[in-house]
Coordinates of C-alpha atoms in Angstrom, one line a residue:
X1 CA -39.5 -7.8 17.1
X2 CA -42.3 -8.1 19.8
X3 CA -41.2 -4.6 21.2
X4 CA -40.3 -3.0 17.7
X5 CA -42.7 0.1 17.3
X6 CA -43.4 1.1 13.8
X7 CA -42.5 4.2 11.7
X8 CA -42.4 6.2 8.8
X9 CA -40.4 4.1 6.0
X10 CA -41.2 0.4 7.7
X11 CA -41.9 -1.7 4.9
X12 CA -44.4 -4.3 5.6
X13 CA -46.3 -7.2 4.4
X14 CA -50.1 -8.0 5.1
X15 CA -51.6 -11.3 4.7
X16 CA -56.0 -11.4 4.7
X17 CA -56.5 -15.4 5.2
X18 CA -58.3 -17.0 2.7
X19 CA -58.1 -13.2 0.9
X20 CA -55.3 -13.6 -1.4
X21 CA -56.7 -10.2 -3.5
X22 CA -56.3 -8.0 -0.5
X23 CA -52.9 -9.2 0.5
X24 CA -50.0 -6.8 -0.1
X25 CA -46.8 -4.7 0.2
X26 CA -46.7 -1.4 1.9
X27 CA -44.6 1.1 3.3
X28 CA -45.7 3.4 6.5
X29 CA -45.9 6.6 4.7
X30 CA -44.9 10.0 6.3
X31 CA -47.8 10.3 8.5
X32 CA -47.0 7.1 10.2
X33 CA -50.5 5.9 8.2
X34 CA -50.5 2.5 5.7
X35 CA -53.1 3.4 2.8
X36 CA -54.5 -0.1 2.8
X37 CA -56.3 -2.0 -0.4
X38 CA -60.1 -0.8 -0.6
X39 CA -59.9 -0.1 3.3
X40 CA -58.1 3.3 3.2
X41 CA -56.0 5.0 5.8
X42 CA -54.9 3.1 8.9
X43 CA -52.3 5.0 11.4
X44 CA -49.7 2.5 12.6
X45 CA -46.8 4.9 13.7
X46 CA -45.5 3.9 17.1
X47 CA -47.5 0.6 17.6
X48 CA -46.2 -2.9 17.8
X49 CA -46.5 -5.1 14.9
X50 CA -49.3 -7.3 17.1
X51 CA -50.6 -3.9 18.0
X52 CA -50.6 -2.9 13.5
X53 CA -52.3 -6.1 13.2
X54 CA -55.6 -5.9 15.4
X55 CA -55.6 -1.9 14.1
X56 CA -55.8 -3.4 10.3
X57 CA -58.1 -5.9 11.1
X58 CA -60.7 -3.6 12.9
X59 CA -60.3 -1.7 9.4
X60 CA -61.3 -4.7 7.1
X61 CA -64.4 -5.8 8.9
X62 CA -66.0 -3.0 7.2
X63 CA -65.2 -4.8 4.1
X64 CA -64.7 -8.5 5.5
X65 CA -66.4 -11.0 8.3
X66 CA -64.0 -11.4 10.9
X67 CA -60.8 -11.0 9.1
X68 CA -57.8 -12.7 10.0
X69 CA -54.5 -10.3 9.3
X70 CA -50.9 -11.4 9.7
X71 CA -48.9 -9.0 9.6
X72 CA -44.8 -9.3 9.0
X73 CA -41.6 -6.6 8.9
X74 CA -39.8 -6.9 5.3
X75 CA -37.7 -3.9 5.7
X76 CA -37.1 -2.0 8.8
X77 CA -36.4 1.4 8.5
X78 CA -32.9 3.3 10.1
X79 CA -33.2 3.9 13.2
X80 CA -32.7 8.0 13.9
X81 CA -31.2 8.2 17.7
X82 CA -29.4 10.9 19.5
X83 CA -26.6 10.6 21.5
X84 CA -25.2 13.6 23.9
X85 CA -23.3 13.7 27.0
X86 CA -19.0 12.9 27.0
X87 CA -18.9 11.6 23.5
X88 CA -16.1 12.4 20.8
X89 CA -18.8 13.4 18.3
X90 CA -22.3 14.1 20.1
X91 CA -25.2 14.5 17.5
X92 CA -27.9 12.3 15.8
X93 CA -27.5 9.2 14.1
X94 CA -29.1 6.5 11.6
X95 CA -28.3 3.2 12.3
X96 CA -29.3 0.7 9.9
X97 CA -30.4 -3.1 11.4
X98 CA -28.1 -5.5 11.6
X99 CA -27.7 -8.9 10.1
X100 CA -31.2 -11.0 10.4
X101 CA -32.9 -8.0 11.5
X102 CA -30.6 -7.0 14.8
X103 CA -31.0 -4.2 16.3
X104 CA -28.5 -1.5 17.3
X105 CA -27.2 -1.5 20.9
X106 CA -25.9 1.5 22.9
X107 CA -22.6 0.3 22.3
X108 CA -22.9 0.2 19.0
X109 CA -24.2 4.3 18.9
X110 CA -21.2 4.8 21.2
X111 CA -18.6 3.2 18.1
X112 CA -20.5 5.3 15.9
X113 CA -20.3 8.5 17.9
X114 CA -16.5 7.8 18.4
X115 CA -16.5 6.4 21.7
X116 CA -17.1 8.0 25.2
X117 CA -14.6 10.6 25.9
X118 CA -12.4 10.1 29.7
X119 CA -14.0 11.9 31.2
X120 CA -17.1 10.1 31.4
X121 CA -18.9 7.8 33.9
X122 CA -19.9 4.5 32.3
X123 CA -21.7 3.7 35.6
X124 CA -24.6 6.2 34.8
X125 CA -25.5 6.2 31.1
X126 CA -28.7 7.0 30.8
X127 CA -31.9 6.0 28.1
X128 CA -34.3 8.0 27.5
X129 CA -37.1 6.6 26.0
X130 CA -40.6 8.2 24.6
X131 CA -43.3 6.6 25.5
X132 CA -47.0 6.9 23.7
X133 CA -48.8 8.2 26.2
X134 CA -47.2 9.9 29.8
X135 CA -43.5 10.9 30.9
X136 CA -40.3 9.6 28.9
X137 CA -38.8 6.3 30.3
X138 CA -35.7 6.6 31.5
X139 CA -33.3 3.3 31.6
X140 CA -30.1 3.4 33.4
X141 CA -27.1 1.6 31.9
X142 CA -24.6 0.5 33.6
X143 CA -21.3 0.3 31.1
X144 CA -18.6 -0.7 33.6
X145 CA -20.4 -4.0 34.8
X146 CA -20.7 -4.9 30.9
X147 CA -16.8 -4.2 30.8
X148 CA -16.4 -6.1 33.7
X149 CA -18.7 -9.0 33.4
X150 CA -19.4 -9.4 29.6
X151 CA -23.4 -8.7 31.6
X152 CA -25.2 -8.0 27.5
X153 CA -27.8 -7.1 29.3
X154 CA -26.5 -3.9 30.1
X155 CA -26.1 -3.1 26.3
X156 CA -29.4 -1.9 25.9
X157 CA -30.9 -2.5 22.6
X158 CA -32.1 0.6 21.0
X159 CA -35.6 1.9 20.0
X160 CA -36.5 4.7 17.0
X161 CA -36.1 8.1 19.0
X162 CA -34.0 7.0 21.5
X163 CA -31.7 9.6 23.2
X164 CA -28.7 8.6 25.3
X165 CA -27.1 10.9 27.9
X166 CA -23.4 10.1 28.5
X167 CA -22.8 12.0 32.4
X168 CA -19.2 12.8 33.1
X169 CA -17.7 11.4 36.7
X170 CA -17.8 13.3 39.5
X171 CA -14.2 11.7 40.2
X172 CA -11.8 9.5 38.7
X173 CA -10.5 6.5 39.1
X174 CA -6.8 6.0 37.8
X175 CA -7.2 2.2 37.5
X176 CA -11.0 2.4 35.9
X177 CA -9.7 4.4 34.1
X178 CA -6.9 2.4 32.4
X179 CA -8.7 -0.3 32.2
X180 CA -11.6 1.4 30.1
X181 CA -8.6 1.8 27.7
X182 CA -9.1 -1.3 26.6
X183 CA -13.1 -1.0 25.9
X184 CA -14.4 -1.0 22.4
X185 CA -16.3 2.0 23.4
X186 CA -13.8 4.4 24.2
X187 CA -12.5 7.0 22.1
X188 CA -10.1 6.0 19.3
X189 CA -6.5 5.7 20.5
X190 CA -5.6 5.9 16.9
X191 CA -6.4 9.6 16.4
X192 CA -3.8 12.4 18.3
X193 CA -5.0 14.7 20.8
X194 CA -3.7 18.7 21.3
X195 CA -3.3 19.1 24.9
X196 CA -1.2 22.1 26.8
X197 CA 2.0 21.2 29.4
X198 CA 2.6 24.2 31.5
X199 CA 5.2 24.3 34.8
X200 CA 8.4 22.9 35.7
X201 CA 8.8 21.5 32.4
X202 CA 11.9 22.9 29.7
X203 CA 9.4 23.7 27.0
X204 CA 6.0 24.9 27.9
X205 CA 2.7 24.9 25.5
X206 CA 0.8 23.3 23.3
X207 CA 1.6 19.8 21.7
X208 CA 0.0 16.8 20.0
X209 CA 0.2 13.4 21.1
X210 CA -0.7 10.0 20.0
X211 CA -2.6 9.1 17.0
X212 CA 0.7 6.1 16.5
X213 CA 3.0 9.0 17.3
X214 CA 3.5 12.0 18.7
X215 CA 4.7 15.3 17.1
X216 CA 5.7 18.1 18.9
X217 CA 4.7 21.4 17.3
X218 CA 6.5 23.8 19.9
X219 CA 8.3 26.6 18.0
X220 CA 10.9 29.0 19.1
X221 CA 12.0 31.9 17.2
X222 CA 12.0 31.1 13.7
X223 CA 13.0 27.3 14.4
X224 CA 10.3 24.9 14.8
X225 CA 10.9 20.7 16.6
X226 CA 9.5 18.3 15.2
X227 CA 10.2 14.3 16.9
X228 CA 7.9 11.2 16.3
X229 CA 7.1 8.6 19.1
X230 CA 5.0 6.0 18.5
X231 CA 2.6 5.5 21.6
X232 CA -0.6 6.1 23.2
X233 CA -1.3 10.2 24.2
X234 CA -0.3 9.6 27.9
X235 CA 1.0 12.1 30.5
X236 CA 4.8 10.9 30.4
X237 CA 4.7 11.4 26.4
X238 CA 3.2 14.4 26.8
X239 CA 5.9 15.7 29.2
X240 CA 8.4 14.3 27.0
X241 CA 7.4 16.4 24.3
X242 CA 7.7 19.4 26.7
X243 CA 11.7 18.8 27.1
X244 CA 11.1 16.8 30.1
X245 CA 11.0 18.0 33.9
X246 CA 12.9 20.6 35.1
X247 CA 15.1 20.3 38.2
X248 CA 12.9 21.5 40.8
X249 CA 9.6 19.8 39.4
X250 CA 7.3 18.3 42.0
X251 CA 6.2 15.1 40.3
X252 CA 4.0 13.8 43.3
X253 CA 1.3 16.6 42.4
X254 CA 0.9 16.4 38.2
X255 CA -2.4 17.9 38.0
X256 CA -4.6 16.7 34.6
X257 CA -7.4 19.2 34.1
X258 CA -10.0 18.2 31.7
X259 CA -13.3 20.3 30.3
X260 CA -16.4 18.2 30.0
X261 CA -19.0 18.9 27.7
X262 CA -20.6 21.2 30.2
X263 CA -17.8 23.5 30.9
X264 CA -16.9 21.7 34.0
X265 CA -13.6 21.2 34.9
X266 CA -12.3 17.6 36.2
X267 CA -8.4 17.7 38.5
X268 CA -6.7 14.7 38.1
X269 CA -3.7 14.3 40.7
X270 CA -1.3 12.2 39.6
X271 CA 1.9 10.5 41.4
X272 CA 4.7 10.2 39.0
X273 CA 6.9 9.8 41.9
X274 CA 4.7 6.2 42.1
X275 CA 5.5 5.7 38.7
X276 CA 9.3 5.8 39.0
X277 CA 9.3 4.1 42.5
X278 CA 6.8 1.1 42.1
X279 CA 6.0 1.1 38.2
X280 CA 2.4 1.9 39.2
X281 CA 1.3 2.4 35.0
X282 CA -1.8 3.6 36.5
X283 CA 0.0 7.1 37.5
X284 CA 0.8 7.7 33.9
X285 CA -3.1 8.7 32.5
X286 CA -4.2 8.6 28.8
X287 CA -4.6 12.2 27.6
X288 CA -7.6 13.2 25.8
X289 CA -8.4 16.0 23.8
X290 CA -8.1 19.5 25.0
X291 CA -5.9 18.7 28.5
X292 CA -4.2 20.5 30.6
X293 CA -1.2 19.2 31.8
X294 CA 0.5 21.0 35.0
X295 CA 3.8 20.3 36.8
X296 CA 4.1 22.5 39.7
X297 CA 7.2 23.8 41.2
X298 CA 8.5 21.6 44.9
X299 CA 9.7 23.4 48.1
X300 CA 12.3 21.2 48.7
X301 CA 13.5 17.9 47.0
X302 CA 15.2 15.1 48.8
X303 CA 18.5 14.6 46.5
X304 CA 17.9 10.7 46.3
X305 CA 14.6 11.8 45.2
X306 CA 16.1 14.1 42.9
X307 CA 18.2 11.4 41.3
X308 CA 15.7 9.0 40.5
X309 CA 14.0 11.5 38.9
X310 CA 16.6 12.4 36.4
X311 CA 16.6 8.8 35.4
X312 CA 13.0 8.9 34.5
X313 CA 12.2 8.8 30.6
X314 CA 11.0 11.7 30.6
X315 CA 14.0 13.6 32.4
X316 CA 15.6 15.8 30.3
X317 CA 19.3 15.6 28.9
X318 CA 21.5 17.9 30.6
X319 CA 24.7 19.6 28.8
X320 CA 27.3 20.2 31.4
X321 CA 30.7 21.5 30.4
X322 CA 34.1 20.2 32.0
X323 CA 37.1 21.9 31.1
X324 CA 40.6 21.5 32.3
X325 CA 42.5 19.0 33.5
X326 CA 40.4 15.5 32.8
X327 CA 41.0 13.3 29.4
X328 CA 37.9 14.2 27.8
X329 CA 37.2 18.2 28.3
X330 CA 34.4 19.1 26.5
X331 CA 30.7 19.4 26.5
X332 CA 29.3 16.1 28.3
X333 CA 25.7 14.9 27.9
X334 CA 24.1 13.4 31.5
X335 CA 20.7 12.8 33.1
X336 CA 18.7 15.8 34.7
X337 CA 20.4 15.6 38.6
X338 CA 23.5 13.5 37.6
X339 CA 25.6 13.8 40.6
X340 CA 28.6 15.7 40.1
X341 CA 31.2 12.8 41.0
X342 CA 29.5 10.6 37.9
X343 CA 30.0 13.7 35.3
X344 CA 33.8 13.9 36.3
X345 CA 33.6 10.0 35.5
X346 CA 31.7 10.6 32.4
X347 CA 34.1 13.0 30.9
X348 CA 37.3 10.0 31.3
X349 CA 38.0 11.5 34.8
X350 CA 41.3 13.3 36.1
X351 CA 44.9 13.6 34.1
X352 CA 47.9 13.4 35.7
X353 CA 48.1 17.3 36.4
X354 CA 45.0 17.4 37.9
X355 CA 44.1 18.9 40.8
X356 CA 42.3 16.3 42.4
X357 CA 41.1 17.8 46.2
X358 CA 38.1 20.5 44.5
X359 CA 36.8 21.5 41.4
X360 CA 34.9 25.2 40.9
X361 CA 31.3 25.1 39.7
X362 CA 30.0 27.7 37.4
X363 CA 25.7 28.1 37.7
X364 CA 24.1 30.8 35.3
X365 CA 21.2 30.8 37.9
X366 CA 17.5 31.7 36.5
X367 CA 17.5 35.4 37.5
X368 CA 20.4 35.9 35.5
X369 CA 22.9 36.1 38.2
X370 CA 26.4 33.8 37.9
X371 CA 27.7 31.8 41.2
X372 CA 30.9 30.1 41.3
X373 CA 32.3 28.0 44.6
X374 CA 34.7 25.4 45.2
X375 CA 33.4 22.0 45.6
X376 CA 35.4 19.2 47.6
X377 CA 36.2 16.0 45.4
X378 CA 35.8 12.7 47.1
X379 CA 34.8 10.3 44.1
X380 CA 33.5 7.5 46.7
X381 CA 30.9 10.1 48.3
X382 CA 27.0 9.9 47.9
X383 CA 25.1 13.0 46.6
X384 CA 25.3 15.6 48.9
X385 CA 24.7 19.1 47.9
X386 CA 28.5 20.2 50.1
X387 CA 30.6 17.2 48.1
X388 CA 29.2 15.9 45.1
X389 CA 26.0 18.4 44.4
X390 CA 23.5 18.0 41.5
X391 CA 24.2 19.5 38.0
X392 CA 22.3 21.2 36.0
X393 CA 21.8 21.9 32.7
X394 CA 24.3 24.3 31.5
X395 CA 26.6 24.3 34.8
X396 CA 30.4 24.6 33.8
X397 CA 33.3 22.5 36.0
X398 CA 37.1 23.4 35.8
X399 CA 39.4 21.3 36.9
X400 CA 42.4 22.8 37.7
X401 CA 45.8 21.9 37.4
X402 CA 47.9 21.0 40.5
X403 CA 50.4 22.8 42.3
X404 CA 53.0 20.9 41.1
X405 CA 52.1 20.8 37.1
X406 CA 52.0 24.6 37.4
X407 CA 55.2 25.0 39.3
X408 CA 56.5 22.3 35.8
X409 CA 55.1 25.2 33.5
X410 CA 56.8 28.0 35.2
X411 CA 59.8 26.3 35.6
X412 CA 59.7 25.4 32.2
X413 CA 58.5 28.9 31.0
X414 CA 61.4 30.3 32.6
X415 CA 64.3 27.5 31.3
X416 CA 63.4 27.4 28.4
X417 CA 66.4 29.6 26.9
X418 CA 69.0 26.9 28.9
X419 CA 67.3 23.9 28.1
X420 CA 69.2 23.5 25.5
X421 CA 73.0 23.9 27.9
X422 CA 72.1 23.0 31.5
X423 CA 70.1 20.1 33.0
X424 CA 68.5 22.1 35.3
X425 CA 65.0 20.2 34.6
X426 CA 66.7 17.0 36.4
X427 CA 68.1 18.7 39.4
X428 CA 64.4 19.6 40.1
X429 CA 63.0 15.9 39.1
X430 CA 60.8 17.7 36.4

C-alpha cells in the first residue's frame, strides 16, 4: 500500500494518539477532501496514505500540539482503468481489490476485457500512468517474457486511472503465435468467430468456427448446411467448412488477412503444403474474429503434389461416376486428385467382358464445355496425367466391353431364333 494514491470512495481510519475523541471513520468524499472532526476539510485525493497522514496532521495542530496521526486503509475503493488497443472488448473498467487487499494486475484487466485479440504484440503493452504534477508516465510491459518466464514482474500492478494501450504486431510469428494460445490472456477459445473463405475452395463465404464447434451457415438456393465439429477456429476448420480445396488450389500461399482496431490490415502467409508434408501445426493459424481467409488459384501443380493434397482433411470428397463393364458401376466416392487407376480399384475393378487396354473420361470442364479422350489402362502405373490422370469431381469413366463380349452379343442377338435347334453357339466356343 506504500504506492496506493487515494480517491474518492477510500474508506479510511484515523487514529490522534493519546486523542481517542478525535479518532474516526471517514470516507474521501467526491472532491477527493476528508471533512475531518472539528478540523474541517482536508484534500487527500491522489496522495499516498504517508503523504494523507502528514496533510492531516498539519490540520490538527491548529487544534492540537504536535499531533501524532496514523492513518490506515479500511476499504479501498474500485479501481476505474481503461483499457484500448487489440482487445476483444476495449472500454473502461472497475476492478474491485483482491483478497487481503491485492491489487489488480494488467493481466487481470486483460481477463476482464476478454483477452488480447491475435493480432496483438504482447512485446509492447504499454502503461500509461498520470502523474500529479508533469507528463503521464509511461511503463512498457513486456507480456511475452511473462509467458515465457513466469517474470511477475512484468504483470504490472495497476493504479486508479490507469490506461493500457494494447499495439498490434507489425508482423507475425506463426510459432508465437500458437504458443500465446495457451496464455490466460488471450481471447476466449470457447466463443466462435465469423470469418470469410474466399478462392479455390468448393464453397465460398462467410462461416462460423469454434466456440466447441463449428457451424457452417453457407446457404444455397433455398437449402441451407449445417455440420458441427468440435475444435478450435483454425484455418483447416475453416476451409473445411468451405467444402474443402479445390483441385487447382495453391496451398503454399493461404493468405490470413486480419483488421486491427485501427483499420490496418495484417497478411498472414501460411504453408499448408508444410502442414501435410512435415505436420508443422504451426501452418494451421487460430482464426479470430472478422478473418479473411484466401486460397489462391496455382499455375501449375506437381501431380505427387496434387495427390497429397487430396488426402489432406480438409480435401474435399469427390463423386466420380464408373459405368460399364466393372462389378460395382455406379457413383464412387474418392479423395479430391484420386488417381484414376485407384477409382477403377475402388468401384471392384474390371468384369470379364471388360475392355481392359483404355477407358474414355468424360470432364464437364468449368466454362461449360464437355471433353471426352481415351485414356490408356495400365493398373501398375504412377499418376501421370497420359495413363492414370487425376479425377475430379464429377468426371464420368466407361468402361467398355471387349471385342469379343460384343462379337457374344451379336452373335447371340442374331441366333437367337436357332438356339433352340442348332448348336451353333459351340462351333464358335461362345
Amino acid at each position: 500500500l506504500e504506492t496506493y494514491t487515494l480517491g474518492a470512495g477510500d474508506k479510511l481510519r484515523v487514529e490522534i494518539f493519546n486523542v481517542p475523541e478525535y479518532s474516526k471513520d471517514y470516507q474521501v468524499l467526491v472532491n477527493g477532501t476528508l471533512n475531518l472532526h472539528r478540523a474541517g476539510s482536508v484534500r487527500v485525493a491522489g496522495m499516498t496514505l504517508r503523504q494523507a497522514e502528514r496533510a492531516i496532521a498539519t490540520r490538527y495542530r491548529r487544534l492540537l500540539k504536535q499531533p501524532i496521526v496514523d492513518l490506515s486503509l479500511t476499504s479501498a475503493r474500485p479501481l476505474n482503468v481503461a483499457i484500448a488497443g487489440e482487445i476483444k472488448r476495449p472500454g473502461t473498467y472497475s476492478l474491485e481489490l483482491g483478497e487481503a487487499g491485492k491489487f489488480p494486475t494488467v493481466t487481470k484487466l486483460i481477463r476482464e476485457a476478454g483477452g488480447m485479440n491475435r493480432s496483438a504484440n504482447p512485446r509492447q503493452v504499454i502503461v500509461r500512468r498520470g502523474q500529479r504534477s508533469g507528463a503521464d508516465q509511461e511503463i512498457r510491459v513486456d507480456l511475452w517474457e511473462l509467458f515465457q518466464t513466469g517474470n511477475t514482474r512484468q504483470d504490472l500492478t495497476l493504479r486508479d486511472g490507469d490506461t493500457i494501450f494494447i499495439p498490434a504486431s507489425t508482423s507475425i510469428s506463426l510459432a508465437e503465435a500458437a504458443q500465446l494460445v495457451d496464455a490466460n490472456f488471450s481471447t476466449d477459445l470457447n466463443q466462435p468467430v465469423n470469418v470469410a473463405v474466399v478462392g479455390e475452395v468448393s464453397r465460398p463465404g462467410t462461416y462460423v468456427v469454434g466456440g466447441g464447434g463449428s457451424s457452417n451457415n453457407n446457404t444455397t438456393g433455398n437449402n441451407r448446411e449445417t455440420t458441427r465439429v468440435s475444435s478450435l477456429p483454425t484455418l483447416t476448420q475453416a476451409i473445411q467448412q468451405a467444402g474443402g480445396i479445390k483441385q487447382m488450389a495453391n496451398l503454399k500461399e493461404v493468405k490470413v488477412r486480419r483488421t486491427t482496431r485501427a483499420g490496418e490490415t495484417q497478411t498472414i502467409t501460411v504453408d499448408l503444403w508444410e502442414l501435410l508434408r512435415k505436420g508443422d501445426l504451426t501452418q494451421d493459424v487460430v482464426l479470430q474474429q472478422g478473418d479473411r481467409v484466401e486460397v489462391p488459384v496455382a499455375t501449375a501443380i506437381n501431380p505427387a503434389d496434387a495427390e497429397m493434397f487430396g488426402r489432406a482433411s480438409f480435401a474435399p470428397v469427390a463423386r466420380v461416376n464408373i459405368v460399364g463393364e466393372v462389378k460395382n458401376p455406379g457413383t464412387v466416392e474418392v479423395r479430391m486428385n484420386t488417381p484414376l487407376n485407384q477409382a477403377l480399384l475402388a468401384a471392384g475393378g474390371f468384369t470379364r467382358e471388360a475392355k481392359r487396354r483404355s477407358v474414355e473420361l468424360i470432364r464437364l470442364n468449368p466454362n461449360g464445355t464437355v471433353t471426352r479422350r481415351e485414356v490408356s489402362i495400365d493398373l501398375t502405373r504412377g499418376v501421370d496425367e497420359k495413363g492414370n490422370p487425376l479425377l475430379q469431381d464429377g468426371d464420368v469413366v466407361v468402361v467398355d466391353r471387349s471385342g469379343a463380349a460384343k462379337l457374344s452379343d451379336t452373335l447371340g442377338t442374331v441366333l437367337s431364333p436357332f438356339g433352340s435347334l442348332l448348336p451353333f453357339r459351340f462351333l464358335f466356343g461362345l
